[in-house]
Tab-separated table of C-alpha atoms in Angstrom:
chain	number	residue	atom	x	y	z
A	1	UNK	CA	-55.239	-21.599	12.683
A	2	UNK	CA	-55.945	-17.910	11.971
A	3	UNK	CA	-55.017	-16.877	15.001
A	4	UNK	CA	-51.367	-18.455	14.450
A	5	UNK	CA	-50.928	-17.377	10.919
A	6	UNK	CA	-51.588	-13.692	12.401
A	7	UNK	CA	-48.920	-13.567	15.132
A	8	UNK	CA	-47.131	-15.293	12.557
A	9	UNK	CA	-47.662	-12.234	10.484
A	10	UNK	CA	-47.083	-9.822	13.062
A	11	UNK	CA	-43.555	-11.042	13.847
A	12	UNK	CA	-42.734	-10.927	10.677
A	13	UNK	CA	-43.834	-7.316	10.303
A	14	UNK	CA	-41.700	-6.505	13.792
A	15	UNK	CA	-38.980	-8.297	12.938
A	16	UNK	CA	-38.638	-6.584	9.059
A	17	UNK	CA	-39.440	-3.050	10.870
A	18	UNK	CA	-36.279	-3.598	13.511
A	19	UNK	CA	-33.626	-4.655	10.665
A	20	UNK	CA	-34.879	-1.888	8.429
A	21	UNK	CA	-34.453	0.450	11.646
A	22	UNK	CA	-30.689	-1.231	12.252
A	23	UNK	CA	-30.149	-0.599	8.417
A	24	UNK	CA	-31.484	3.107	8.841
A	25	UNK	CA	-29.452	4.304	11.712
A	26	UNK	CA	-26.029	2.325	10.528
A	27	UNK	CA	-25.920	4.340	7.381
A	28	UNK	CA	-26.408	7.662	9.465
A	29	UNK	CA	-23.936	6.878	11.487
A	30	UNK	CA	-21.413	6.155	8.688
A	31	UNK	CA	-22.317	9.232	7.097
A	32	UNK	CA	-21.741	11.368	9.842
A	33	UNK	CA	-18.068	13.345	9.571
A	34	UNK	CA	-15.726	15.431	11.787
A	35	UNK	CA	-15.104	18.941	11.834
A	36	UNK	CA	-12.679	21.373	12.039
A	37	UNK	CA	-10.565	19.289	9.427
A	38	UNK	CA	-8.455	22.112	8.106
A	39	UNK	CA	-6.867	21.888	11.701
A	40	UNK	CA	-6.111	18.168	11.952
A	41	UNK	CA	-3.140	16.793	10.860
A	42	UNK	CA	-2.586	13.251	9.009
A	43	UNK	CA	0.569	11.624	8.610
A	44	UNK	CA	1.277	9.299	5.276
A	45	UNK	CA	4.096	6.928	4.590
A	46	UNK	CA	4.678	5.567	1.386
A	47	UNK	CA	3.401	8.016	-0.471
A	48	UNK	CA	5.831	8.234	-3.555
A	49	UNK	CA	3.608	6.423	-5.650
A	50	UNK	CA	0.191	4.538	-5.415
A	51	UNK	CA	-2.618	4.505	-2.590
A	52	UNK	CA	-0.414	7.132	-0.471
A	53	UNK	CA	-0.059	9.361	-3.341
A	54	UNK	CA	-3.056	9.508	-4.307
A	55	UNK	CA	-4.772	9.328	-0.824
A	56	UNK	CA	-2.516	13.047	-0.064
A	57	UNK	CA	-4.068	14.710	-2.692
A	58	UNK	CA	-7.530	13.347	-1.345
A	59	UNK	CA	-6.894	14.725	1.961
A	60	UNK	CA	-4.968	17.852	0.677
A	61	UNK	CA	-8.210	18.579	-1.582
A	62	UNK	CA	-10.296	18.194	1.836
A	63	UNK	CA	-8.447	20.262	3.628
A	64	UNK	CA	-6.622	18.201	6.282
A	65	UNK	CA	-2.774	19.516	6.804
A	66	UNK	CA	-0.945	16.009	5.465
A	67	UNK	CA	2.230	14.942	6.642
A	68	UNK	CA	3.571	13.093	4.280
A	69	UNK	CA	6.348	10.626	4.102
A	70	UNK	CA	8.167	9.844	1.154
A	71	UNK	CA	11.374	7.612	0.399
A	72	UNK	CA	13.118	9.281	-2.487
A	73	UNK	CA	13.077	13.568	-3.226
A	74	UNK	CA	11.559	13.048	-6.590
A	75	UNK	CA	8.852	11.386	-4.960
A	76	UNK	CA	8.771	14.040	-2.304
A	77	UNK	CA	9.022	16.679	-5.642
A	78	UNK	CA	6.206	15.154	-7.295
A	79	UNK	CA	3.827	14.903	-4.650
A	80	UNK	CA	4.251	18.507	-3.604
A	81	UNK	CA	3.915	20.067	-7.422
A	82	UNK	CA	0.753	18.242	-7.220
A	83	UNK	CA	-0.736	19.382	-3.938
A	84	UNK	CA	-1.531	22.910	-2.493
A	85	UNK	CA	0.528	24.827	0.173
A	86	UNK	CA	-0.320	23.399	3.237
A	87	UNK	CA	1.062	19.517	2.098
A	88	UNK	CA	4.332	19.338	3.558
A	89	UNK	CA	6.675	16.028	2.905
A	90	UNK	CA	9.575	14.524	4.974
A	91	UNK	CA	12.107	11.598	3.681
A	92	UNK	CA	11.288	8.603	5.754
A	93	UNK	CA	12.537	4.782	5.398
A	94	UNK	CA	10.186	2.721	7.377
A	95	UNK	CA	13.139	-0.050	7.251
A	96	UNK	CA	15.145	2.704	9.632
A	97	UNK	CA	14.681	3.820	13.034
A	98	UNK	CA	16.707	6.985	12.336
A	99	UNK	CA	14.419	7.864	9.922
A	100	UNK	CA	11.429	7.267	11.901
A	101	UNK	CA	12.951	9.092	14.701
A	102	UNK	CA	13.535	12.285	12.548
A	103	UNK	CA	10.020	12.114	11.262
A	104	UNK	CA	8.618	11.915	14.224
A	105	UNK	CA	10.795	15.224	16.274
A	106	UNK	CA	9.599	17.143	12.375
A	107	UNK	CA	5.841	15.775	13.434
A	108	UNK	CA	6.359	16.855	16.466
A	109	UNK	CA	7.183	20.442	15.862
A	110	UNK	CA	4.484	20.898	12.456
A	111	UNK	CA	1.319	19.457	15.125
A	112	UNK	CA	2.515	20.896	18.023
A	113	UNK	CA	-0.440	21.213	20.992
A	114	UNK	CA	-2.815	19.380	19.001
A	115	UNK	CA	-1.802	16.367	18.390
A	116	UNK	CA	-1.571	13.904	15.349
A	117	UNK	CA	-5.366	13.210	14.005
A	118	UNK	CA	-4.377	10.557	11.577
A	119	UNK	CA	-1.407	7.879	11.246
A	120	UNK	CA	-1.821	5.951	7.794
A	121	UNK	CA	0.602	3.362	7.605
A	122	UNK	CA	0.623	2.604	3.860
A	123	UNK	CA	4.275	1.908	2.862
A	124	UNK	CA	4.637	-1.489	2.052
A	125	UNK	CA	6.581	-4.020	-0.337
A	126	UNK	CA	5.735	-7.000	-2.424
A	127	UNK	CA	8.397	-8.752	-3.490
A	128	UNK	CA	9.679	-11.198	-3.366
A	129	UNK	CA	7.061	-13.714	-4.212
A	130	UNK	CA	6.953	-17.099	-5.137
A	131	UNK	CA	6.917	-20.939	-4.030
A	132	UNK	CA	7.766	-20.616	-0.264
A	133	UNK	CA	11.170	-23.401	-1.037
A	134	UNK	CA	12.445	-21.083	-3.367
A	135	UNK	CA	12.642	-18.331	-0.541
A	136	UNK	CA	16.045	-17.655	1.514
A	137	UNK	CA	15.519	-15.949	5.484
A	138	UNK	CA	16.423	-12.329	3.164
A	139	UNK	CA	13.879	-12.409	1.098
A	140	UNK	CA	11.275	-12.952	4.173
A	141	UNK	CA	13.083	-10.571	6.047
A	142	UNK	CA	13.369	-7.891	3.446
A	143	UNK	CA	9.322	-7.872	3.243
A	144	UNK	CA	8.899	-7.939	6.824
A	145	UNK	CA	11.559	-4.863	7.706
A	146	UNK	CA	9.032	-2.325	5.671
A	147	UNK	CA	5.060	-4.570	5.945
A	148	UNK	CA	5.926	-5.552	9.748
A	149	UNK	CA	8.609	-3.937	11.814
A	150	UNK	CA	8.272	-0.776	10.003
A	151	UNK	CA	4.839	-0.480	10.500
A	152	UNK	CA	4.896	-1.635	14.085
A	153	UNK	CA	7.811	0.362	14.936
A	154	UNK	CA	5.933	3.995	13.137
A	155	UNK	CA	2.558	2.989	15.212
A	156	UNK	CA	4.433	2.658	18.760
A	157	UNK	CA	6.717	6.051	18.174
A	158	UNK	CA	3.480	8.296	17.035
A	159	UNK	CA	0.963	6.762	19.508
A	160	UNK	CA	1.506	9.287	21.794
A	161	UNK	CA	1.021	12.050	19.294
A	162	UNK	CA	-2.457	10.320	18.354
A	163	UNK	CA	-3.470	9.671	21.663
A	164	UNK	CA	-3.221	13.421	22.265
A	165	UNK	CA	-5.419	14.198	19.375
A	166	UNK	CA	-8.120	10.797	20.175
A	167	UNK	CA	-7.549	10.091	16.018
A	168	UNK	CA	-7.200	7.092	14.483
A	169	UNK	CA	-4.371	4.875	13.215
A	170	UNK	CA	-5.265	3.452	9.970
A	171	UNK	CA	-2.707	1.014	8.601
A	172	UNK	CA	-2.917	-1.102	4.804
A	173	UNK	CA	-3.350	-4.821	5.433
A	174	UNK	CA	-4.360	-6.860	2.189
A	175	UNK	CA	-7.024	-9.937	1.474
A	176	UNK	CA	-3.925	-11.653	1.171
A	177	UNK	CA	-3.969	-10.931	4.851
A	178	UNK	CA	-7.063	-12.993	5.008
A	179	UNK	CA	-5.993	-15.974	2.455
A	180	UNK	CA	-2.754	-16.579	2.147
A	181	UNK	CA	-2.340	-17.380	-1.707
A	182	UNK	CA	1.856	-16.999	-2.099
A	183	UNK	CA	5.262	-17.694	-0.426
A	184	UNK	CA	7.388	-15.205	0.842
A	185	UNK	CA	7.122	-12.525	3.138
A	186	UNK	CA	3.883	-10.630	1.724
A	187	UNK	CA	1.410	-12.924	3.198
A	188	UNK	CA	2.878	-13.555	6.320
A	189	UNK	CA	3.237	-9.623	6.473
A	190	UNK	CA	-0.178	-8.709	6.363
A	191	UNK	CA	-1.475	-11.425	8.589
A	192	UNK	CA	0.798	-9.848	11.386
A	193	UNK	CA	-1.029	-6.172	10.020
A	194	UNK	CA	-4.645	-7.707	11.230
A	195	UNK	CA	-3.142	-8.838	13.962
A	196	UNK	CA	-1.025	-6.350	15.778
A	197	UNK	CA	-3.918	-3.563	14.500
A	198	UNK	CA	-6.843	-6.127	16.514
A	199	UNK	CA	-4.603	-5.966	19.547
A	200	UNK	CA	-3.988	-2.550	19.276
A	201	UNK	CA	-7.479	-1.374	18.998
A	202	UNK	CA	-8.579	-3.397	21.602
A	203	UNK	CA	-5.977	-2.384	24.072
A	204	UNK	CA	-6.322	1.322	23.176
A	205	UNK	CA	-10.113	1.339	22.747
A	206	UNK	CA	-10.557	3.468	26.362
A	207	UNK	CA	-8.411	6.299	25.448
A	208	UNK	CA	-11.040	7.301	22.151
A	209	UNK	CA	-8.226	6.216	19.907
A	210	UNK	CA	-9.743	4.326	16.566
A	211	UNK	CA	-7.848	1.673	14.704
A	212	UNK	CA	-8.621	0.650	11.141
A	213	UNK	CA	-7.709	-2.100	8.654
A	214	UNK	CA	-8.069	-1.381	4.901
A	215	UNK	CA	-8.139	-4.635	3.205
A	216	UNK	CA	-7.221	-3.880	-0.529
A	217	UNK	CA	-7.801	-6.337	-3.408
A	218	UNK	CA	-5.756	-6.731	-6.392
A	219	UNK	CA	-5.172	-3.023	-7.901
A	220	UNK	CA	-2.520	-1.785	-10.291
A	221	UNK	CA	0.207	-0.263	-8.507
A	222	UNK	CA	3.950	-0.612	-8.416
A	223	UNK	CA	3.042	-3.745	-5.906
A	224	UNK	CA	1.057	-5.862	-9.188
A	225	UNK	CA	3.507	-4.893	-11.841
A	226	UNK	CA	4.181	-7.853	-13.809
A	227	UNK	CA	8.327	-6.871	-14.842
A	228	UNK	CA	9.276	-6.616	-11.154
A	229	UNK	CA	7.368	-10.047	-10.369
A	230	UNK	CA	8.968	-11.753	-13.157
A	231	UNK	CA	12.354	-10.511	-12.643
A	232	UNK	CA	12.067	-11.683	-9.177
A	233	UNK	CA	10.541	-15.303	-9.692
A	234	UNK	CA	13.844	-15.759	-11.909
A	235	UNK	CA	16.021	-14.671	-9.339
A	236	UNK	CA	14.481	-17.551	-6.844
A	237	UNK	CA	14.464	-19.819	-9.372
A	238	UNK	CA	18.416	-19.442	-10.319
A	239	UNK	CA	19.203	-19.497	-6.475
A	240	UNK	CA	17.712	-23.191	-6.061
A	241	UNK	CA	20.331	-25.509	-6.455
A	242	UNK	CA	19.759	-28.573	-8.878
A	243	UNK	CA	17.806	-30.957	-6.976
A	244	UNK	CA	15.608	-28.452	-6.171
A	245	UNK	CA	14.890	-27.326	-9.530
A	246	UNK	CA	14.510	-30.460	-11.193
A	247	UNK	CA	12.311	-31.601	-8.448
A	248	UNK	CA	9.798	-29.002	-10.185
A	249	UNK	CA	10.762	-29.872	-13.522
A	250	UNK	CA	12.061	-27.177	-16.249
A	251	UNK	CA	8.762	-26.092	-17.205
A	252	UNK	CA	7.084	-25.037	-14.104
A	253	UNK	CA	8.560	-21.461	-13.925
A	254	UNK	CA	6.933	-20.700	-17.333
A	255	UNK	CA	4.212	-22.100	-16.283
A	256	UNK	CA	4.236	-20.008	-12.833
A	257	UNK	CA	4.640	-16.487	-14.662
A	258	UNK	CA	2.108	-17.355	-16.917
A	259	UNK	CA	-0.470	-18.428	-14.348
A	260	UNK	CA	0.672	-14.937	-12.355
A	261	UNK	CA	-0.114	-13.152	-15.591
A	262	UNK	CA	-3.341	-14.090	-16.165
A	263	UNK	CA	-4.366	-13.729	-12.456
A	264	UNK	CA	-3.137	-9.558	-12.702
A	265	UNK	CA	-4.184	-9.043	-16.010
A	266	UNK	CA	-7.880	-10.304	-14.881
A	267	UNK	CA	-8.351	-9.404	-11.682
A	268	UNK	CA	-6.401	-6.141	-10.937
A	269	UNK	CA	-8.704	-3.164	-10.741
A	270	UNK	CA	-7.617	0.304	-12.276
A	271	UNK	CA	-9.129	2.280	-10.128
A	272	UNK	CA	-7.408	3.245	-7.351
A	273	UNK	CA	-9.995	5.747	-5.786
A	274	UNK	CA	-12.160	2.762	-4.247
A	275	UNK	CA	-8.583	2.302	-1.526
A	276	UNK	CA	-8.226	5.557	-1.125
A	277	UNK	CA	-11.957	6.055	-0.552
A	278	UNK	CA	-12.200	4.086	2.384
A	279	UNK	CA	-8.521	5.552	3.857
A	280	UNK	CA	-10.538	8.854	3.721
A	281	UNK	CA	-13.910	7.433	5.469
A	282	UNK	CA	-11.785	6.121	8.359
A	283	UNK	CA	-9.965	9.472	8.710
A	284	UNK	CA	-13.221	11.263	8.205
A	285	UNK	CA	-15.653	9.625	9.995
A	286	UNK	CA	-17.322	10.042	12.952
A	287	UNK	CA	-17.797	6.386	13.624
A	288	UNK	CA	-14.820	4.267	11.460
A	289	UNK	CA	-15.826	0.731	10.880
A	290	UNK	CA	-13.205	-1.462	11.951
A	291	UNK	CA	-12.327	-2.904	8.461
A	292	UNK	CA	-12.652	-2.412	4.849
A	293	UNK	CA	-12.926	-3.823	2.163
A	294	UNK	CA	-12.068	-2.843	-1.113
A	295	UNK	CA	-12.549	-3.944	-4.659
A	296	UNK	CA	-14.663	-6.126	-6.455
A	297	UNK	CA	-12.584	-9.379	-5.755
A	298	UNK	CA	-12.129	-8.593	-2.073
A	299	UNK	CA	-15.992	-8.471	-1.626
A	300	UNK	CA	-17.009	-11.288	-3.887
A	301	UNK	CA	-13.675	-13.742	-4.015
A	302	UNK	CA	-11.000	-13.240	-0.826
A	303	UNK	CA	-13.051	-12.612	1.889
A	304	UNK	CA	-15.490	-15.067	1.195
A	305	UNK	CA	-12.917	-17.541	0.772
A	306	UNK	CA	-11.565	-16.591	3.994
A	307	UNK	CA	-14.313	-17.930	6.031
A	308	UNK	CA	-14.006	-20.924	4.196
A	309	UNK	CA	-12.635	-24.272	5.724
A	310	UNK	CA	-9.076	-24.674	4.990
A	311	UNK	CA	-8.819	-27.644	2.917
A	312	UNK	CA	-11.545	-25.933	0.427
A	313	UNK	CA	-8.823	-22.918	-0.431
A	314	UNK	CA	-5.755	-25.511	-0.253
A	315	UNK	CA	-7.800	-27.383	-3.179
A	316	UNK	CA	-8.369	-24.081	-4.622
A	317	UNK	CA	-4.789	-23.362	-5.821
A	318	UNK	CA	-4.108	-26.795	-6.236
A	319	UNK	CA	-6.226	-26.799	-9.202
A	320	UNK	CA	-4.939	-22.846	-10.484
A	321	UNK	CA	-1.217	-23.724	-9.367
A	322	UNK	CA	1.146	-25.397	-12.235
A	323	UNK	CA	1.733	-29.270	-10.784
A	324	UNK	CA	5.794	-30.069	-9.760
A	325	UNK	CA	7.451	-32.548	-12.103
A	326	UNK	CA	8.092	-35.118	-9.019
A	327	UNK	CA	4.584	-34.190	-7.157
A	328	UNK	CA	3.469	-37.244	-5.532
């Protein structure tokens, strides 16, 4: 009996000494960054507002030479009276292959030799949301152009740059790329992001190119502002015609905007910083993990609730969902 208890004992010992060995060497690993960052370049899109501008005057502040693409001048003026000398901008619509195309001859030229270090694919759209019946094939299409195409389209036209330089491609999925929680185009958008970025990663692997998936919570940006939602869940609601509408009775839209403002004004997160922290480990790094997480809610509420079985989410936002006047 002794005898068992002690190699009972001893394994126990062993096994605690490996997994506080693993633990050891994983966080030096994830500590360890690049050099030479003052001469690697990083391109941003979507960097008017939000992550992307704040994530350029991360970099900028590092050191890195960012690229960064903006879609309107002012946002293009602001960023730059914000950032040091070695920032420069271009005008880019993700929605636009000429627009890609000139961004990527004006990469071309600022990189030269060296290649691109780091594509961040960060522009991205919200809106419309709502009750998938209330959607028309625009308003799926109109989020897919910019979270989908766009970003698909910038990844294949600057691989080659990034190849060049064995950097990463880091692109802006969402945990509502891991639960999808509304209608419309968002959802379906950022499942494709973990998608295409798996298949990329693993197809690329052999050339020393990393690929990355930040996996943001709820945050305050432009994306979470409650006007644009609201404005938007009206114009759905005014396109359905009559049956449709009183099929869901003339109380459920209230009842839909109120449920979405309770869910931003509880759950969004402030602090911007904990995105833009892990877009800067995954450009900095010597050894990017494949995904991150960040945010409170994404750690303790989405991606748990990802890995759970189907019908326990569906019963999930049965119960937070307002109920249809003519549900059965």
């Amino acid at each position: 009996m002794y005898e068992y208890l002690s190699n009972n004992c001893t394994c126990t010992y062993v096994l605690g000494a490996f997994v506080l060995l693993w633990v050891l060497v994983w966080f030096y690993r994830d500590n360890l960054e690049i050099t030479k960052v003052s001469e690697k370049h990083v391109f941003v899109t979507g960097c008017d507002s939000g992550f992307g501008h704040l994530l350029c005057k991360l970099l900028d502040k590092r050191g890195f030479r960012v690229l960064a693409g903006c879609f309107t001048e002012k946002g293009a003026d602001d960023l730059k009276s914000a950032t040091g000398p070695f920032l420069k901008t271009c005008i880019l619509d993700v929605t636009s292959t000429t627009s890609i195309q000139k961004a990527l001859e004006w990469t071309k030229k600022e990189v030269g030799d060296k290649g691109l270090w780091g594509l961040v694919n960060n522009a991205g759209r919200s809106l419309p949301m709502g009750p998938s019946e209330w959607m028309k094939i625009e308003d799926f299409q109109s989020t897919l152009k910019v979270n989908m195409t766009g970003m698909i389209e910038m990844t294949m036209d600057f691989l080659p740059l990034v190849k060049k330089a064995r950097g990463r491609v880091v692109n802006v999925a969402s945990v509502l790329g891991r639960v999808a929680a509304n209608g419309g185009g968002y959802c379906i958008s950022k499942f494709a992001v973990e998608s295409f970025s798996d298949c990329l990663r693993r197809d690329i692997q052999n050339f020393g190119v990393n690929v990355c998936i930040i996996e943001p919570g709820f945050f305050k940006t432009q994306v979470t502002s409650l006007e644009p939602i609201e404005r938007e869940l009206h114009r759905l609601w005014n396109q359905l015609t009559p049956e449709v509408q009183e099929s869901y009775g003339d109380k459920y839209l209230d009842k839909y905007i109120k449920i979405q403002r309770l869910i931003m004004n509880t759950i969004c997160d402030s602090d911007l910083s904990k995105v833009t922290n892990c877009m800067e480990h995954a450009l900095l790094a010597v050894h990017p993990r494949t995904r991150y997480s960040a945010g409170w809610d994404a750690k303790l509420l989405w991606i748990p609730l990802s890995y759970m079985p189907a019908c326990v989410v569906d019963i999930a936002l049965k119960l937070v969902l307002p109920k249809p006047a003519k549900s059965v």
